[in-house]
Amino acid sequence: MNSYHVKRKRNIEKGIKINEGLCAEIFEWEDRHKIIKLAKNINSHHDMQLEYLNSQVAWNNGVPIPQPFELIYIDGRPGIVSERIYGTTLMQYFQRQWINNTLGKNDVMQFSHKEIAQMTARMLYKTHNVSVENMPSQRDTITNAIKHAKHLTASELESVVNMLNSIPKKQQLCHGDLNLNNIMIRNNEAILIDWMHASMGNPAADLAEFILMIKYGELPLKDPIREIIIETLIDEYTKLSNITLKMIDNWMLPVAVRRRSLGILPFVEKRKLSAEIRERLKKYTSIK
Ligand SMILES: Nc1ncnc2c1ncn2[C@@H]1O[C@H](COP(=O)(O)OP(=O)(O)OP(=O)(O)O)[C@@H](O)[C@H]1O
Ligand SMILES: [Mg+2]
């Protein structure tokens, strides 16, 4: 949900509510430079602690994220106090761009879709450039997420897991939840928030996830713009790193299966992902 959909509500203890996601509410905290991300569920201690630790790893390694300050409890609810980012999420930015384009005001936004994609690529590269240890394994997380995928037969699932296991393991910092509400633009830089699902793994998996989300997500983006964003992101990222298209392509199948297994996805996105999965499974099993 985006900030202008949320009624501004004063709450003396926690300050003004800025926004909310699926798992937490975000309130102003202490002064205008801080927020608290307060879990909705009182039993989320483990998840919030993990997110706090993950954000500390990212922050200490110079990744552009809100500075994490402390983990505290309010009425039993765990909350992370961190720097407030004065900016807009990519979702908000694209919504405004969509509205302006519809109204024929094509030149009022500060950045084009292409520039946003370039900023996102630079931010992802800074994240992925960090080598880590003692963090959750990306491979285990994805395997656990897909092993109960009801939309595949047992043998299809086996093929996906084999495919996943054939990809080289890496130990880079990965975000694991790249959606448009988790990327903010501040000045001319992309900032990555919501570190609950971060892991140690292969950066190509994050890229595959971002690409699938842009390609099939229910988003305020016309098809040609989706293509521009994906092409620009890959172009900019590959200029910075030695990752290849093949490396990203290898992750498309397992990551698509994981996305398809998420309960919250809209029906149309699920249908498109299913088609992509079928196509890739056919190709994978025919070349094996
Ligand atoms: N540090 C911050 N500064 C400013 N706004 C923030 C900050 N952190 C979060 N927000 C706002 O709150 C929204 C929800 O935050 P976040 O993604 O961390 O919550 P969540 O409940 O984990 O989300 P999800 O729905 O992805 O599970 C963001 O999209 C953003 O608009
Ligand atoms: Mg989020």
XYZ file of C-alpha atoms and ligand atoms in Angstrom:
320
model
C 0.000 0.000 0.000
C 1.349 3.457 -0.769
C 1.532 6.482 1.456
C -1.227 8.433 -0.214
C -3.592 5.479 0.208
C -3.042 5.468 3.950
C -5.032 7.885 6.066
C -2.588 9.973 8.088
C -3.334 9.057 11.662
C -1.828 10.611 14.728
C -0.793 8.266 17.449
C 0.947 9.987 20.352
C 3.282 7.097 21.193
C 4.392 6.176 17.726
C 4.035 9.390 15.743
C 2.368 9.680 12.362
C 1.822 6.496 10.394
C 3.782 6.816 7.167
C 2.817 3.629 5.395
C 2.361 -0.096 5.840
C 3.356 -3.319 4.121
C 2.031 -6.827 4.540
C 3.962 -7.541 7.734
C 4.530 -4.180 9.367
C 3.331 -0.631 9.948
C 5.744 2.250 9.513
C 5.544 5.219 11.919
C 7.569 8.360 12.418
C 9.890 7.928 15.379
C 11.463 10.408 17.835
C 12.280 13.091 15.312
C 11.696 13.570 11.615
C 14.854 11.634 10.729
C 13.753 8.247 12.049
C 10.979 5.710 11.527
C 9.921 2.565 13.335
C 8.889 -0.492 11.345
C 6.552 -2.190 13.793
C 5.578 -5.822 13.148
C 1.831 -6.408 12.880
C 2.233 -9.782 14.507
C 3.378 -9.976 18.095
C 5.126 -13.293 17.336
C 7.455 -11.895 14.681
C 10.479 -11.592 16.937
C 12.590 -14.009 14.867
C 11.744 -12.354 11.523
C 12.348 -8.816 12.779
C 15.589 -9.799 14.449
C 16.725 -11.389 11.190
C 15.754 -8.278 9.230
C 17.620 -6.084 11.723
C 20.772 -8.231 11.465
C 20.552 -8.347 7.650
C 20.207 -4.558 7.461
C 23.218 -4.132 9.716
C 25.309 -6.289 7.361
C 24.156 -4.234 4.370
C 24.634 -0.871 6.106
C 28.089 -1.765 7.467
C 29.173 -2.670 3.944
C 28.106 0.622 2.409
C 24.964 -0.598 0.637
C 22.482 2.277 0.073
C 19.849 1.432 2.707
C 18.230 3.321 5.614
C 20.634 3.281 8.559
C 19.372 0.718 11.110
C 19.521 1.968 14.737
C 17.917 -0.537 17.097
C 15.402 -3.323 17.610
C 12.827 -2.487 20.280
C 9.403 -3.654 21.510
C 6.196 -1.647 21.789
C 3.285 -3.388 23.521
C 5.061 -6.659 22.760
C 5.402 -5.888 19.056
C 8.972 -5.980 17.741
C 10.042 -2.928 15.756
C 13.139 -1.755 13.913
C 14.113 1.880 14.334
C 15.922 3.182 11.282
C 16.655 6.266 9.240
C 13.672 7.782 7.478
C 14.086 7.983 3.740
C 12.568 11.121 2.259
C 11.795 9.866 -1.195
C 9.292 7.825 -3.174
C 9.011 4.106 -3.777
C 9.368 2.954 -7.377
C 5.690 1.964 -7.231
C 4.695 5.519 -6.326
C 7.050 6.937 -8.931
C 5.694 4.734 -11.732
C 2.098 5.466 -10.686
C 2.762 9.195 -10.964
C 4.522 8.724 -14.278
C 1.522 6.726 -15.550
C -0.948 9.426 -14.457
C 1.157 12.210 -15.980
C 1.544 10.321 -19.251
C -2.213 9.717 -19.367
C -2.789 13.441 -18.868
C -0.289 14.200 -21.642
C 2.215 15.720 -19.182
C 5.183 13.724 -20.372
C 7.929 15.935 -19.102
C 7.049 16.646 -15.479
C 8.843 13.726 -13.824
C 12.453 14.228 -12.836
C 13.671 10.856 -14.097
C 12.772 8.724 -17.106
C 12.077 4.987 -16.768
C 15.506 4.403 -18.242
C 17.235 6.523 -15.601
C 15.317 4.749 -12.837
C 16.450 1.384 -14.239
C 20.064 2.606 -14.311
C 19.879 3.754 -10.674
C 18.357 0.407 -9.693
C 21.131 -1.497 -11.484
C 23.824 0.544 -9.706
C 22.186 -0.024 -6.335
C 21.871 -3.776 -6.964
C 25.480 -3.963 -8.044
C 26.602 -2.265 -4.787
C 24.534 -4.822 -2.849
C 25.792 -7.840 -4.759
C 29.405 -6.704 -4.583
C 29.418 -7.514 -0.846
C 30.716 -11.001 0.034
C 29.105 -12.372 3.167
C 29.147 -15.333 5.489
C 26.849 -16.661 8.214
C 23.710 -15.496 6.491
C 20.723 -17.630 5.426
C 21.495 -19.658 2.298
C 19.669 -18.427 -0.787
C 19.578 -21.929 -2.247
C 17.970 -23.388 0.899
C 15.451 -20.546 1.048
C 14.402 -21.010 -2.578
C 14.347 -24.824 -2.298
C 12.140 -24.623 0.795
C 9.824 -22.141 -0.913
C 9.323 -24.291 -4.000
C 9.234 -27.769 -2.558
C 5.531 -27.520 -1.804
C 4.645 -25.871 -5.143
C 1.187 -27.278 -5.840
C 1.211 -26.120 -9.452
C 3.893 -28.654 -10.492
C 4.009 -32.442 -10.638
C 6.590 -34.285 -8.524
C 8.821 -34.931 -11.533
C 8.583 -31.304 -12.728
C 9.559 -30.197 -9.259
C 12.495 -32.587 -9.311
C 13.684 -31.029 -12.590
C 13.472 -27.537 -11.097
C 15.442 -28.582 -8.005
C 18.072 -30.300 -10.195
C 18.339 -27.167 -12.288
C 18.754 -25.076 -9.126
C 21.441 -27.400 -7.775
C 23.400 -27.238 -11.035
C 23.924 -23.452 -10.703
C 27.239 -22.483 -9.049
C 26.926 -21.418 -5.408
C 28.044 -17.903 -4.514
C 28.350 -15.990 -1.264
C 27.214 -12.509 -2.229
C 24.697 -10.362 -0.391
C 21.294 -10.798 -2.065
C 18.022 -9.069 -1.190
C 15.493 -11.761 -2.067
C 12.361 -9.558 -2.173
C 12.786 -7.121 -5.043
C 9.428 -5.501 -5.542
C 8.620 -1.894 -6.414
C 7.598 -1.062 -2.836
C 11.004 -2.110 -1.552
C 13.034 0.273 -3.719
C 12.947 3.999 -2.990
C 14.405 6.939 -4.901
C 16.069 9.637 -2.826
C 17.708 12.486 -4.729
C 19.244 10.611 -7.635
C 19.944 7.342 -5.874
C 17.998 4.110 -5.410
C 17.721 2.904 -1.798
C 16.849 -0.678 -0.902
C 14.533 -1.302 2.072
C 12.894 -4.346 3.709
C 15.745 -6.779 4.349
C 13.804 -9.649 5.917
C 14.488 -12.072 3.071
C 18.154 -11.236 2.468
C 20.520 -14.127 1.954
C 23.963 -15.246 0.945
C 23.890 -16.416 -2.635
C 24.047 -15.735 -6.333
C 23.236 -12.180 -7.523
C 21.749 -13.538 -10.755
C 18.777 -14.825 -8.712
C 17.928 -11.271 -7.573
C 18.198 -10.053 -11.170
C 15.938 -12.858 -12.410
C 13.386 -11.935 -9.738
C 13.429 -8.254 -10.669
C 13.046 -9.093 -14.373
C 10.097 -11.464 -13.774
C 8.409 -8.900 -11.537
C 8.739 -6.146 -14.175
C 7.746 -8.492 -17.022
C 4.609 -10.019 -15.492
C 3.676 -7.956 -12.416
C 0.405 -6.045 -12.198
C 2.157 -2.674 -12.463
C 1.490 0.806 -13.831
C 3.797 0.141 -16.801
C 2.984 -0.295 -20.500
C 4.619 -3.285 -22.234
C 7.235 -1.294 -24.237
C 8.269 0.486 -21.014
C 8.671 -2.871 -19.260
C 11.051 -3.903 -22.021
C 13.030 -0.656 -21.736
C 13.390 -1.117 -17.965
C 14.569 -4.725 -18.292
C 16.998 -4.003 -21.149
C 18.450 -0.944 -19.407
C 18.826 -2.752 -16.102
C 20.698 -5.643 -17.723
C 22.779 -3.292 -19.827
C 23.839 -1.120 -16.900
C 24.436 -4.070 -14.560
C 26.544 -6.003 -17.070
C 28.675 -2.880 -17.649
C 29.534 -2.939 -13.943
C 29.951 -6.673 -13.376
C 31.004 -9.731 -15.343
C 27.626 -11.400 -15.031
C 26.269 -12.839 -18.307
C 22.764 -13.147 -19.724
C 23.116 -16.935 -19.500
C 23.794 -16.712 -15.748
C 20.608 -14.690 -15.252
C 18.639 -16.953 -17.562
C 19.604 -20.031 -15.515
C 17.723 -18.593 -12.540
C 14.517 -17.780 -14.392
C 12.942 -21.212 -13.917
C 13.534 -21.707 -10.157
C 12.730 -18.081 -9.362
C 9.566 -18.163 -11.496
C 8.433 -21.281 -9.606
C 9.066 -19.546 -6.315
C 7.174 -16.412 -7.375
C 4.318 -18.561 -8.701
C 4.073 -20.231 -5.279
C 3.496 -16.917 -3.479
C -0.081 -16.750 -2.232
C -0.449 -12.992 -2.741
C 0.108 -12.748 -6.507
C -2.741 -11.559 -8.737
C -4.391 -14.228 -10.917
C -3.144 -12.808 -14.245
C 0.458 -12.702 -13.029
C 0.166 -16.325 -11.885
C -1.161 -17.334 -15.303
C 1.710 -15.594 -17.112
C 4.277 -17.116 -14.769
C 2.770 -20.578 -15.305
C 3.171 -20.153 -19.079
C 6.805 -19.100 -18.626
C 7.442 -22.082 -16.315
C 5.875 -24.568 -18.777
C 7.970 -23.169 -21.635
C 11.195 -23.330 -19.649
C 10.509 -26.812 -18.262
C 9.918 -28.052 -21.810
C 13.235 -26.573 -22.950
C 15.122 -27.812 -19.885
C 13.860 -31.404 -20.089
C 14.483 -31.584 -23.859
C 18.173 -30.587 -23.580
C 18.914 -32.753 -20.546
N 13.069 3.852 6.213
C 11.954 4.243 5.579
N 11.766 5.536 5.248
C 10.624 5.928 4.621
N 9.617 5.105 4.270
C 9.755 3.794 4.573
C 10.926 3.287 5.233
N 10.775 1.952 5.403
C 9.575 1.644 4.865
N 8.965 2.736 4.367
C 7.640 2.778 3.685
O 6.806 1.756 4.208
C 6.475 0.777 3.177
C 6.469 -0.619 3.785
O 7.753 -0.920 4.329
P 8.365 -2.391 4.289
O 8.462 -2.855 2.885
O 9.642 -2.363 5.061
O 7.227 -3.191 5.069
P 6.803 -4.725 4.971
O 5.612 -4.928 5.824
O 8.004 -5.565 5.259
O 6.461 -4.875 3.442
P 6.024 -6.174 2.605
O 4.635 -5.874 2.141
O 7.031 -6.149 1.469
O 6.150 -7.357 3.493
C 7.524 0.987 2.094
O 7.045 0.604 0.805
C 7.798 2.488 2.190
O 6.798 3.213 1.494
Mg 8.119 -4.306 1.601
